Amino acid sequence: MDSNPDFLLTAEVRWFFEENLPHQVQQWFEELAGDDPPEERTDHYLVYPTTTNCGIKFREERLEVKTFVKKLHSISLLPSLKGNIELWEKLGLSKVKTDNLDMDQELHFMHVKKKRWRCMWQWSFDNLYRASVDKS
């Protein structure tokens, strides 16, 4: 296990779709991403049904614990697509071995296949600008 955990404070807008994205939404994400292709992976979330303010997941030899801080405000991408800008804290540990953990038996995990585009923006001295995305 990595002895130096990552700690990150993020402001996020997230949307979850069970079906295909509406065409306008996919086009918007592709325009924002530019030449960067979407990332595809499967994450394994520990199901803890009594809370939505904390998440624990395993992905690609990494353990992440994410806790909700607060809702900043709502935004609307399209009239039919609204989202919340939320502040989250994330603690990550790399090189976590899960070989001895049966994700389907010992604990209840939800396996989520993701296709995501990420765009990072930074706020500095009253200016909002696009920043490079760390792919980790």
Coordinates of C-alpha atoms in Angstrom, one line a residue:
M1 CA 0.0 0.0 0.0
D2 CA 1.2 3.5 -0.8
S3 CA 2.4 5.3 2.4
N4 CA 1.5 8.7 1.0
P5 CA -2.2 9.1 0.6
D6 CA -3.7 11.6 -1.8
F7 CA -6.0 14.2 -0.4
L8 CA -8.1 16.3 -2.7
L9 CA -10.9 18.8 -2.2
T10 CA -13.1 19.1 -5.4
A11 CA -16.2 20.9 -6.6
E12 CA -18.1 18.5 -8.9
V13 CA -21.1 18.4 -11.0
R14 CA -22.1 14.8 -11.7
W15 CA -24.9 13.2 -13.8
F16 CA -25.7 9.5 -13.9
F17 CA -27.6 8.0 -16.8
E18 CA -28.8 4.4 -17.1
E19 CA -29.6 4.8 -20.8
N20 CA -27.7 6.4 -23.6
L21 CA -26.9 10.1 -23.1
P22 CA -29.2 12.5 -24.8
H23 CA -27.5 13.7 -28.1
Q24 CA -27.2 17.3 -26.9
V25 CA -25.5 16.2 -23.7
Q26 CA -23.0 13.9 -25.4
Q27 CA -22.1 16.7 -27.9
W28 CA -21.6 19.1 -25.0
F29 CA -19.2 16.7 -23.2
E30 CA -17.3 16.0 -26.4
E31 CA -16.8 19.7 -27.2
L32 CA -15.5 20.3 -23.7
A33 CA -13.2 17.3 -23.8
G34 CA -11.7 18.3 -27.2
D35 CA -9.3 15.6 -28.3
D36 CA -9.3 13.7 -25.0
P37 CA -11.3 10.5 -25.4
P38 CA -13.7 9.5 -22.6
E39 CA -12.3 7.3 -19.9
E40 CA -13.9 3.8 -19.5
R41 CA -13.5 1.6 -16.5
T42 CA -15.4 -0.4 -13.8
D43 CA -15.4 0.9 -10.3
H44 CA -16.4 -1.3 -7.3
Y45 CA -18.5 0.6 -4.7
L46 CA -19.0 -0.7 -1.2
V47 CA -22.8 -0.5 -0.7
Y48 CA -23.7 1.3 2.5
P49 CA -27.4 1.9 2.1
T50 CA -27.9 4.3 5.1
T51 CA -25.8 7.2 3.7
T52 CA -25.3 9.1 0.5
N53 CA -22.7 11.4 2.1
C54 CA -19.8 9.0 2.0
G55 CA -18.5 6.6 -0.6
I56 CA -15.9 3.9 -0.6
K57 CA -14.7 2.3 -3.8
F58 CA -11.9 0.2 -5.3
R59 CA -10.6 0.8 -8.8
E60 CA -7.4 -0.3 -10.5
E61 CA -5.5 -1.1 -7.3
R62 CA -6.7 2.1 -5.6
L63 CA -8.9 2.6 -2.6
E64 CA -10.8 5.9 -2.4
V65 CA -13.0 7.3 0.4
K66 CA -15.0 10.3 -0.6
T67 CA -17.1 12.4 1.8
F68 CA -19.7 15.1 1.0
V69 CA -18.9 18.6 2.3
K70 CA -21.8 20.7 1.0
K71 CA -23.9 21.7 -1.9
L72 CA -22.7 25.0 -3.5
H73 CA -25.6 25.6 -5.9
S74 CA -27.6 24.2 -8.8
I75 CA -26.9 24.6 -12.5
S76 CA -28.8 23.7 -15.7
L77 CA -27.0 22.3 -18.7
L78 CA -30.3 22.0 -20.7
P79 CA -33.8 22.8 -19.6
S80 CA -34.3 19.1 -18.8
L81 CA -30.9 18.5 -17.3
K82 CA -30.1 20.1 -13.9
G83 CA -27.2 19.3 -11.6
N84 CA -25.7 20.4 -8.3
I85 CA -22.3 21.8 -7.8
E86 CA -21.1 19.9 -4.8
L87 CA -18.0 20.1 -2.7
W88 CA -16.3 16.7 -1.8
E89 CA -13.2 15.6 0.0
K90 CA -11.4 12.5 -1.3
L91 CA -8.7 10.4 0.3
G92 CA -7.0 8.0 -2.0
L93 CA -4.5 5.2 -1.4
S94 CA -2.6 3.6 -4.3
K95 CA -1.3 0.1 -4.7
V96 CA -4.1 -1.5 -2.6
K97 CA -4.3 -5.2 -3.3
T98 CA -7.8 -6.7 -3.5
D99 CA -6.8 -10.2 -4.5
N100 CA -8.0 -11.7 -1.3
L101 CA -11.3 -9.8 -1.3
D102 CA -14.2 -11.5 -3.1
M103 CA -16.1 -8.5 -4.4
D104 CA -19.2 -10.6 -4.9
Q105 CA -19.3 -12.5 -1.6
E106 CA -17.7 -11.1 1.5
L107 CA -19.1 -7.6 1.3
H108 CA -21.9 -6.1 -0.9
F109 CA -20.4 -4.2 -3.8
M110 CA -22.0 -2.5 -6.7
H111 CA -20.0 -2.7 -9.9
V112 CA -20.4 0.4 -12.0
K113 CA -19.2 0.6 -15.6
K114 CA -18.3 4.2 -16.3
K115 CA -17.7 6.2 -19.4
R116 CA -16.7 9.7 -18.4
W117 CA -15.3 12.9 -19.7
R118 CA -13.5 15.1 -17.2
C119 CA -12.8 18.8 -17.5
M120 CA -10.9 20.6 -14.8
W121 CA -11.4 24.3 -14.2
Q122 CA -9.5 26.5 -11.7
W123 CA -10.5 29.7 -10.1
S124 CA -7.7 32.2 -9.4
F125 CA -7.9 35.9 -8.7
D126 CA -11.5 36.2 -9.9
N127 CA -10.7 34.3 -13.2
L128 CA -12.0 30.9 -14.2
Y129 CA -9.7 29.0 -16.6
R130 CA -9.4 25.5 -17.9
A131 CA -6.6 23.4 -16.4
S132 CA -5.1 20.1 -17.3
V133 CA -6.7 17.0 -15.9
D134 CA -4.7 14.5 -13.9
K135 CA -5.7 11.1 -15.3
S136 CA -5.1 9.2 -12.0

